[in-house]
XYZ file of C-alpha atoms in Angstrom:
660
model
C 55.800 117.358 121.350
C 57.972 115.386 123.574
C 58.750 118.499 125.677
C 54.996 119.194 126.045
C 54.254 115.657 127.059
C 57.257 115.940 129.692
C 55.606 119.067 131.024
C 52.381 117.311 131.449
C 54.223 114.607 133.451
C 55.975 117.215 135.633
C 52.614 118.978 136.348
C 50.970 115.777 137.250
C 53.840 114.708 139.487
C 53.856 118.046 141.430
C 50.136 118.359 141.768
C 50.064 114.937 143.340
C 52.696 115.571 145.924
C 53.974 112.190 144.884
C 57.346 110.630 145.450
C 56.584 108.514 142.301
C 57.478 111.319 139.992
C 60.798 109.777 139.172
C 58.916 106.696 137.987
C 56.658 108.883 135.995
C 59.506 110.293 134.000
C 60.881 106.848 133.280
C 57.819 106.179 131.210
C 58.792 108.681 128.552
C 60.072 106.738 125.544
C 61.716 109.594 123.848
C 64.147 107.522 121.958
C 62.250 104.560 120.630
C 64.734 101.680 119.732
C 67.576 103.583 121.138
C 67.758 106.228 118.387
C 70.129 109.102 118.998
C 68.715 111.620 116.551
C 69.326 115.418 117.189
C 65.830 115.776 117.887
C 65.773 113.198 120.625
C 68.794 114.704 122.154
C 66.949 118.078 122.489
C 64.010 116.291 124.058
C 66.236 114.546 126.587
C 67.706 117.937 127.586
C 64.090 119.211 128.020
C 63.345 116.072 130.173
C 66.529 116.870 132.370
C 65.526 120.491 132.834
C 61.771 119.807 133.575
C 62.792 116.925 135.870
C 65.096 119.215 137.839
C 62.312 121.618 138.360
C 59.796 119.104 139.259
C 62.311 117.435 141.704
C 63.014 120.814 143.445
C 59.295 121.427 143.775
C 58.752 117.906 145.242
C 61.687 118.464 147.752
C 59.864 121.615 149.012
C 56.520 119.737 149.089
C 58.062 116.824 151.027
C 59.793 119.153 153.428
C 56.496 121.228 154.061
C 54.548 117.883 154.699
C 57.162 116.530 157.074
C 57.271 119.820 158.988
C 53.504 119.895 159.291
C 53.367 116.400 160.531
C 56.196 117.034 163.043
C 54.451 120.050 164.361
C 51.226 118.053 164.764
C 49.146 120.288 162.677
C 47.497 117.371 160.918
C 47.637 113.679 160.948
C 46.015 111.554 158.221
C 43.732 108.719 159.311
C 45.002 105.198 159.649
C 43.108 102.367 158.105
C 40.365 100.968 160.588
C 41.051 97.668 162.156
C 39.633 94.930 160.049
C 35.952 94.256 161.251
C 35.456 90.881 159.414
C 37.644 87.962 158.766
C 39.338 88.014 155.328
C 37.633 86.242 152.488
C 38.600 82.544 152.033
C 41.539 82.044 149.621
C 40.045 81.743 146.128
C 41.227 79.408 143.335
C 44.310 80.735 141.408
C 45.378 79.268 138.080
C 48.984 78.049 138.191
C 51.081 80.001 135.662
C 51.615 77.145 133.472
C 47.890 76.598 132.986
C 47.410 80.128 131.540
C 46.587 80.446 127.927
C 50.145 81.619 127.114
C 49.256 83.103 123.752
C 45.943 84.733 124.904
C 47.225 88.187 123.946
C 49.805 87.436 121.325
C 49.369 88.524 117.955
C 49.144 85.751 115.392
C 51.994 85.548 112.715
C 51.375 87.721 109.755
C 54.068 87.193 107.180
C 51.867 88.806 104.605
C 52.219 92.190 106.144
C 55.242 94.561 105.794
C 57.956 95.077 108.331
C 58.360 98.550 109.872
C 61.365 100.050 111.857
C 60.839 101.671 115.250
C 61.631 104.975 113.702
C 58.865 104.546 111.194
C 56.469 103.906 114.039
C 57.683 106.781 116.207
C 56.692 109.285 113.518
C 53.076 108.382 113.986
C 52.514 110.052 117.371
C 49.886 112.757 117.064
C 46.186 113.190 116.282
C 46.791 112.992 112.395
C 48.376 109.416 112.667
C 48.608 107.140 115.760
C 50.500 103.999 115.496
C 51.162 101.585 118.410
C 53.299 98.395 118.618
C 52.549 95.308 120.828
C 54.460 92.124 120.815
C 55.770 92.593 117.329
C 52.546 93.849 115.685
C 52.106 97.291 114.311
C 48.541 98.816 114.554
C 47.169 102.014 112.999
C 44.649 103.167 115.585
C 44.195 106.715 114.154
C 40.431 106.295 113.748
C 40.234 105.518 117.495
C 41.413 108.949 118.390
C 38.080 109.909 120.085
C 36.869 106.373 120.878
C 38.921 105.605 124.015
C 36.547 105.802 127.001
C 39.283 107.322 129.119
C 39.848 110.206 126.686
C 42.135 111.268 123.804
C 45.199 112.322 125.984
C 45.755 108.859 127.262
C 45.982 107.628 123.632
C 48.403 110.366 122.595
C 50.666 109.639 125.615
C 51.474 106.152 124.187
C 51.255 106.931 120.511
C 54.240 105.920 118.524
C 55.336 103.535 121.318
C 54.833 99.977 122.495
C 51.716 99.291 124.635
C 53.337 96.491 126.765
C 54.866 98.772 129.467
C 51.654 100.746 129.685
C 49.537 97.622 130.117
C 51.874 96.328 132.833
C 50.167 99.103 134.850
C 46.708 99.024 133.145
C 46.369 95.232 133.008
C 42.488 95.446 132.388
C 43.531 95.360 128.678
C 44.861 91.765 128.997
C 41.707 89.652 129.113
C 42.016 88.712 125.462
C 39.160 90.482 123.740
C 41.035 93.815 123.540
C 44.015 92.427 121.604
C 41.596 90.371 119.408
C 39.855 93.396 118.400
C 42.996 95.359 117.867
C 44.018 92.687 115.321
C 41.569 94.082 112.699
C 43.736 97.357 112.530
C 47.084 95.666 112.268
C 49.170 96.998 109.437
C 52.525 95.396 109.933
C 55.208 93.719 112.091
C 58.463 94.679 113.842
C 61.500 92.664 113.491
C 62.214 90.361 116.561
C 64.986 92.556 117.603
C 62.885 95.787 117.317
C 59.937 94.077 119.118
C 62.084 93.510 122.149
C 63.684 97.077 122.033
C 60.228 98.652 121.778
C 58.981 97.203 125.031
C 62.300 97.910 126.926
C 61.175 100.965 128.971
C 59.235 101.350 132.155
C 55.992 103.282 132.439
C 55.750 105.222 135.662
C 53.200 103.937 138.203
C 51.326 106.832 139.497
C 49.277 104.616 141.942
C 52.166 103.886 144.362
C 50.748 106.359 146.926
C 47.153 104.957 146.814
C 45.976 103.923 150.163
C 45.998 100.440 151.375
C 42.610 98.721 151.383
C 40.676 96.274 153.657
C 41.029 92.677 152.371
C 37.272 92.509 152.168
C 37.202 95.282 149.728
C 37.794 93.243 146.587
C 39.777 94.842 143.716
C 38.053 94.492 140.324
C 40.816 96.639 138.974
C 43.915 97.591 140.842
C 45.028 100.599 138.829
C 42.918 102.483 139.203
C 41.527 100.874 142.249
C 37.811 99.666 141.865
C 36.903 97.669 144.815
C 33.597 96.125 145.787
C 32.748 94.616 149.313
C 31.901 90.955 149.693
C 28.238 91.057 149.292
C 27.563 88.392 152.033
C 28.763 91.256 154.386
C 26.308 93.935 153.198
C 23.617 92.658 155.535
C 25.801 92.636 158.665
C 25.407 96.384 159.023
C 22.924 98.817 157.599
C 25.378 101.546 157.326
C 28.367 100.152 155.451
C 31.732 100.559 157.315
C 34.010 103.094 155.640
C 36.679 100.510 154.832
C 34.060 98.229 153.049
C 32.247 100.730 151.059
C 32.809 100.245 147.437
C 35.453 102.316 145.765
C 35.264 103.680 142.220
C 38.449 105.430 141.328
C 38.874 106.609 137.840
C 42.446 107.962 138.404
C 45.114 107.708 141.213
C 44.194 108.960 144.699
C 45.355 112.446 145.546
C 47.140 112.974 148.824
C 45.857 116.442 149.881
C 46.742 118.360 152.894
C 43.664 120.087 154.486
C 45.274 123.458 154.656
C 46.058 123.254 150.865
C 42.466 122.518 149.960
C 40.578 124.977 147.974
C 37.004 124.683 146.404
C 36.401 127.110 143.462
C 32.763 128.086 142.646
C 32.289 129.896 139.381
C 30.087 130.177 136.325
C 26.983 131.668 134.845
C 24.972 133.898 137.306
C 27.288 134.110 140.277
C 30.537 135.756 141.392
C 33.590 133.551 141.464
C 34.385 132.385 145.025
C 37.081 130.295 146.660
C 36.561 128.357 149.855
C 38.870 126.687 152.190
C 37.846 123.493 154.047
C 37.454 125.650 157.155
C 35.409 128.096 155.285
C 32.832 125.407 154.386
C 32.673 124.153 157.899
C 32.334 127.727 159.593
C 30.247 129.645 157.109
C 27.438 127.202 156.356
C 25.026 125.007 158.514
C 26.129 121.323 158.673
C 23.728 118.896 156.923
C 23.582 115.149 157.088
C 22.026 112.646 154.848
C 21.922 108.772 154.605
C 22.129 107.670 151.054
C 23.083 104.616 148.986
C 25.659 104.985 146.199
C 25.805 102.545 143.215
C 28.207 102.698 140.424
C 26.284 103.033 137.234
C 28.099 100.036 135.838
C 27.524 97.800 138.812
C 27.337 94.084 137.555
C 28.953 94.876 134.321
C 30.707 91.455 134.182
C 27.310 89.980 133.708
C 27.068 91.495 130.370
C 30.482 90.099 129.083
C 29.998 86.739 127.609
C 30.592 84.703 124.398
C 28.122 86.735 122.467
C 28.633 90.108 123.887
C 31.884 91.927 124.844
C 32.338 95.058 127.106
C 35.216 97.245 126.280
C 35.193 99.408 129.321
C 36.524 98.877 132.790
C 35.928 97.926 135.551
C 33.886 94.812 134.983
C 32.280 95.157 138.392
C 31.035 91.690 139.514
C 28.125 92.514 141.886
C 29.108 94.711 144.968
C 29.409 98.227 143.816
C 26.707 99.545 146.075
C 26.938 100.686 149.654
C 25.345 103.013 152.238
C 26.792 105.731 154.389
C 25.779 108.879 156.412
C 27.452 111.782 154.808
C 27.968 115.111 156.602
C 28.805 118.445 154.922
C 27.041 121.625 153.712
C 24.216 121.897 151.212
C 25.154 122.884 147.747
C 22.437 125.290 147.477
C 23.564 127.133 150.615
C 27.022 127.533 149.030
C 25.460 128.682 145.581
C 23.219 131.108 147.429
C 26.153 132.621 149.250
C 27.807 133.105 145.800
C 24.766 135.050 144.580
C 22.632 132.401 142.907
C 18.759 132.791 143.287
C 18.398 129.213 144.560
C 14.963 129.776 145.958
C 13.499 131.304 142.795
C 15.036 128.502 140.669
C 13.670 125.859 143.015
C 10.131 127.398 143.020
C 10.334 127.810 139.172
C 9.925 131.674 139.309
C 13.271 132.179 137.986
C 14.482 129.959 135.074
C 17.719 131.343 133.660
C 18.304 129.759 130.261
C 22.167 129.671 130.686
C 22.143 127.751 133.992
C 21.062 124.185 133.396
C 23.906 122.041 134.834
C 26.380 122.110 137.776
C 29.648 120.786 136.561
C 32.278 119.220 138.894
C 35.951 118.783 138.484
C 38.249 116.882 140.855
C 41.814 117.169 141.952
C 42.526 113.746 140.738
C 44.262 113.777 137.207
C 45.764 111.172 134.814
C 49.275 111.135 133.563
C 48.654 113.934 131.216
C 47.057 116.298 133.639
C 43.540 115.701 132.601
C 41.230 115.782 135.626
C 38.072 113.905 136.305
C 34.718 115.555 135.947
C 30.911 115.208 135.625
C 27.803 116.982 136.206
C 24.202 117.014 137.625
C 21.129 119.050 136.575
C 20.891 122.294 138.300
C 17.444 121.477 139.741
C 19.109 118.805 141.921
C 21.571 121.314 143.374
C 19.042 124.023 144.251
C 16.247 121.662 145.551
C 15.745 122.538 149.225
C 14.758 118.949 149.873
C 17.323 117.349 147.438
C 19.989 116.841 150.116
C 22.841 117.562 147.541
C 25.839 118.472 149.631
C 29.615 119.195 149.616
C 30.519 116.365 151.996
C 33.575 116.291 154.242
C 32.371 113.491 156.701
C 31.518 109.830 156.153
C 29.939 107.872 159.004
C 30.973 110.640 161.407
C 34.552 110.576 160.411
C 36.601 112.777 158.011
C 36.420 111.379 154.440
C 38.873 108.661 153.786
C 41.162 109.370 150.850
C 39.460 106.714 148.672
C 36.162 108.534 149.128
C 37.306 112.016 148.210
C 39.084 113.697 151.163
C 38.866 116.453 151.957
C 35.560 117.275 150.169
C 33.341 115.422 147.635
C 29.968 115.951 146.024
C 27.021 113.942 147.280
C 23.908 113.989 144.905
C 21.513 111.395 146.561
C 19.565 109.178 144.118
C 22.016 109.763 141.375
C 24.728 107.367 139.866
C 28.007 107.353 141.821
C 29.877 108.715 138.833
C 27.986 112.094 139.177
C 29.345 112.501 142.775
C 32.814 113.867 142.127
C 35.388 113.038 144.766
C 38.364 115.289 145.695
C 36.247 118.211 144.578
C 38.098 121.221 143.367
C 35.916 123.156 140.941
C 32.188 123.624 140.607
C 31.022 125.448 137.410
C 27.493 126.535 136.680
C 26.821 126.252 132.897
C 24.194 125.785 130.247
C 26.021 122.562 129.110
C 26.652 119.176 130.813
C 30.233 118.377 131.789
C 32.303 117.711 128.527
C 34.512 115.259 130.150
C 34.636 111.867 128.570
C 33.207 110.269 131.717
C 30.059 112.304 131.239
C 29.787 112.366 127.406
C 31.144 108.902 126.654
C 31.499 106.301 129.566
C 28.065 106.177 131.017
C 25.520 106.117 128.297
C 22.796 103.570 127.664
C 22.826 102.562 124.112
C 20.381 100.332 122.305
C 21.147 96.482 122.351
C 22.169 96.408 118.675
C 24.884 99.125 119.218
C 28.330 97.609 119.880
C 31.821 98.962 120.727
C 33.429 97.216 117.806
C 30.962 98.304 115.172
C 29.626 101.645 116.487
C 31.473 103.322 119.496
C 35.086 102.797 118.702
C 34.893 105.386 115.915
C 33.263 108.101 118.073
C 30.907 109.609 117.923
C 28.135 107.194 116.758
C 25.356 108.833 114.575
C 22.462 108.741 117.179
C 23.648 109.896 120.606
C 20.236 111.103 121.156
C 19.149 107.548 121.600
C 21.785 106.876 124.287
C 20.779 108.903 127.381
C 23.544 109.882 129.891
C 23.027 108.036 133.150
C 21.888 110.173 136.143
C 19.248 108.215 138.229
C 19.289 104.494 138.206
C 16.703 101.647 138.038
C 15.491 99.545 140.843
C 17.972 96.855 142.081
C 18.062 93.965 144.677
C 20.700 91.458 145.400
C 20.633 88.201 147.492
C 23.403 88.513 149.824
C 22.956 85.487 152.120
C 23.193 82.574 151.774
C 26.492 83.479 150.023
C 27.045 82.493 146.443
C 28.544 79.063 145.819
C 28.213 78.059 149.517
C 27.798 74.633 151.103
C 24.954 75.399 153.730
C 24.613 73.114 156.803
C 21.024 71.921 157.067
C 21.165 69.080 159.629
C 17.521 68.739 160.887
C 16.493 71.964 159.087
C 13.149 72.501 157.465
C 13.446 76.018 156.364
C 16.065 78.562 155.026
C 16.598 82.203 155.598
C 17.398 84.609 152.703
C 18.817 88.034 153.240
C 19.759 90.895 150.875
C 19.716 94.550 149.909
C 17.469 96.468 147.526
C 17.535 100.130 146.269
C 16.057 102.350 143.669
C 17.592 105.494 142.161
C 15.954 108.856 142.017
C 14.666 108.641 145.572
C 12.038 106.054 144.684
C 11.050 103.824 147.634
C 11.515 99.992 147.574
C 7.931 98.941 148.224
C 8.356 95.260 148.182
C 10.916 92.517 147.481
C 9.879 89.131 146.405
C 12.171 86.170 146.883
C 12.382 82.695 145.404
C 14.394 79.590 146.118
C 13.453 77.763 142.838
C 14.922 80.143 140.318
C 11.833 82.384 140.014
C 9.220 79.790 139.450
C 7.396 80.713 142.700
C 7.729 83.850 144.860
C 6.809 85.398 148.236
C 7.232 88.853 149.808
C 10.180 89.384 152.169
C 10.221 91.402 155.390
C 11.784 94.906 154.876
C 14.015 96.655 157.062
C 14.936 100.494 156.850
C 15.730 102.154 160.170
C 15.999 105.655 158.683
C 12.902 107.780 157.936
C 12.800 109.464 154.523
C 10.149 111.416 152.843
C 8.278 110.448 149.579
C 10.490 110.404 146.513
C 13.409 111.016 148.714
C 14.218 107.376 149.727
C 17.890 107.734 149.172
C 18.997 104.876 151.408
C 18.641 101.124 150.606
C 16.219 98.661 152.112
C 17.429 95.412 153.603
C 15.230 92.395 153.200
C 14.982 88.927 154.746
C 12.641 85.959 154.647
C 12.560 82.546 156.270
C 10.990 80.060 153.842
C 9.924 76.470 154.428
C 11.736 74.076 152.302
C 9.588 72.338 149.753
C 8.583 68.854 150.437
C 10.696 67.306 147.731
C 13.814 69.141 149.060
C 13.103 67.995 152.612
C 12.728 64.328 151.578
C 15.942 64.325 149.563
C 17.724 65.952 152.597
C 16.224 63.238 154.896
C 17.878 60.714 152.639
C 21.176 62.297 153.289
C 21.412 63.895 149.699
C 22.804 67.303 149.026
C 20.386 69.623 147.297
C 21.244 72.514 145.035
C 18.938 75.733 145.217
C 18.658 78.631 142.913
C 17.808 81.673 145.045
C 16.831 85.095 143.583
C 14.996 88.228 144.239
C 13.155 90.993 142.476
C 12.411 94.290 143.941
C 9.403 96.775 143.062
C 9.670 100.458 143.678
C 7.145 103.089 144.384
C 6.656 103.594 140.464
C 5.696 99.905 140.291
C 8.744 99.230 138.205
C 10.152 95.826 138.739
C 13.471 94.197 137.836
C 13.681 92.451 134.531
C 14.266 88.693 134.485
C 16.992 88.633 131.839
C 19.636 91.090 130.477
C 19.167 90.456 126.802
C 16.288 92.951 126.105
C 18.452 95.872 127.709
C 22.018 94.692 127.020
C 24.069 97.799 126.251
C 27.640 98.202 125.056
C 28.779 100.412 128.026
C 27.307 97.926 130.514
C 25.319 100.486 132.643
C 21.974 100.233 134.752
C 22.145 96.527 135.173
C 19.481 95.173 137.175
C 18.088 91.871 136.074
C 17.600 89.092 138.693
C 20.703 88.031 140.478
C 20.716 84.225 141.009
C 22.641 82.735 143.914
C 23.535 79.059 143.685
C 23.866 77.216 147.190
C 24.082 73.612 148.129
C 22.317 72.265 151.116
C 24.149 69.614 153.105
C 22.113 67.557 155.619
C 25.251 66.246 157.178
C 26.533 69.640 158.398
C 25.225 71.409 161.394
C 22.535 73.880 160.719
C 23.577 77.329 159.582
C 27.275 76.474 159.108
C 28.683 77.929 155.869
C 31.454 76.717 153.740
C 32.448 78.388 150.430
C 33.107 76.215 147.426
C 36.197 77.996 146.055
C 37.650 74.975 144.075
C 37.091 76.919 140.740
C 36.155 80.440 141.976
C 38.703 83.219 141.386
C 36.943 85.989 143.260
C 34.953 86.226 146.435
C 32.066 87.713 144.578
C 30.850 86.111 141.420
C 28.273 87.077 138.660
C 24.630 85.916 138.549
C 24.447 82.117 138.672
C 27.753 81.784 140.457
C 30.337 81.652 137.695
C 32.238 83.790 135.110
C 31.186 83.291 131.533
C 34.645 84.506 130.468
C 38.057 83.565 132.178
C 38.355 86.203 134.889
C 41.890 86.382 135.870
C 41.401 89.157 138.290
C 39.965 91.321 135.462
C 43.271 90.884 133.571
C 45.707 91.164 136.638
C 46.622 87.547 136.484
C 45.461 86.497 132.986
C 48.738 86.959 130.897
C 51.721 84.902 131.873
C 53.940 87.998 131.173
C 52.334 89.998 133.806
C 52.182 88.095 137.036
C 53.882 90.428 139.525
C 52.147 91.742 142.353
C 50.607 95.215 141.359
C 51.242 96.659 144.648
C 54.592 95.152 145.387
C 56.000 98.713 145.719
C 54.101 101.359 147.486
C 55.188 104.802 148.828
C 54.855 105.987 152.449
C 51.662 107.973 151.508
C 49.970 104.712 151.104
C 49.502 104.599 154.916
C 47.270 107.739 154.742
C 43.830 106.253 154.702
């Protein structure tokens, strides 16, 4: 098993062209607690042999890449110059103020003590034990419950979690370790607890590209970054470097001449296309569309009464708009022999072709690639604008957005629009990847991770549809959240924001309120691109200048500061309107979140009109959930929560990080 795991690491390292492979091998804890058993000696030999093979392959890869660059065949993009000033410094808790024992298991002298050898024996599907800070946990029941898939669990089974969570710190906000305590079966001795965590897990993210300071990382590994929402109304088309990034895994570093798109499956002949094939064999097609992550605003659902056990906990900004260029998926499928016209018109309805599955070049540490799927009708629709994109806003795709080629399915959730696209498979089934089957389902409010989803599958998956198209959404972007707004001599205030609806539904109206939703008025709408009925893929920006209520004006005239609660609600062409509260639709995966977003702003009559100052005295992030505060300690979503994990997660990067 150790040899198999080693081969997975080797495959991952070679495929990613990464110099970080040596670090990846250092994560293999083949000798827990320093054991020198004969079996371990054999595994170490296997590690040595596999490492030698991988190193040789990497030397060749590195040489070829260097030669190509020296010959000028291809140069990766550099990150664009920063367009907007960096966000103001946010409040950071001093280390001594952290809850030092937030993730520490409580003393349990009533439980037995196990040796590291005992724990190491429980490392497969039949029995999975883990250790953490001296506690021993039997998580066998959780074999199918991890949102990231079973291989990730098996990778760490029989070992200590601390080195893994040094990379994946989103586990360290307290609620994960508190939940695990229910499954604690024993203890390690203090000596063994120290030995168990004495190894380094390889960091596959060291070649990830560097990001713009205004792309705010909710998680660092993998990178999930959202733009400051007060910048979203500055441009109708979101600049590439600000466009939200949802990575499920590390970012591949792919040479264009090495790229290959494989099309296969039911009803067609298998074809392989290079990047040049796509550009030369098919007409170019462009579409302006908004993408939103299915889990945008997830942190809103994480509070004292409800806990969300899936990352990232987006704050609010996982929504952006771009003009994508590429080739229509239907054109490529037609070239491969599919009757796209007959299927689009309903005259040909093959029962074995219902879905288009996508698989990416991005893989986890075990070699498992990302994947998802869309319904076949979206792909063959002549007006559906589904494309294989190789351009973003007139430039080659940035690495974070899927270079060289990604899928774009306008109107659908971001998770369905696979980046670094490698394989397209026509099938009678949806993708079976965990990101399709587990991560993005809308469960009923009484279904919880702790009680229902950890022991996967729950009994009624038919009541939890997989997210494809998303509900209507709007966000007030300006005035910024938690801002001090200069109002000297002012009698009105201007509100700006963005609104969008999935499935191509048009945003017909956006109502705004400056008193928390007691009174409303319609805003002015701005959408400079024309799109046909039920094909309104791109967002609508809104603005409204409202007179200040008389009581507010009088208080300002007296020199008093006044607090406003600004919010909005959008209505789409189906007359669906955003709900006021989250409780009626709370769901354990934190998806399709669209209740009113409240912005708290303070009016200051002593400051010049339209000057803005952010109140960051207690705010840990440049974006904040509705109402302007985090209901649970944020700590950069776990990256600065635990006093034992305070290092800069990007202190070490490889040269490929300069490839934008």
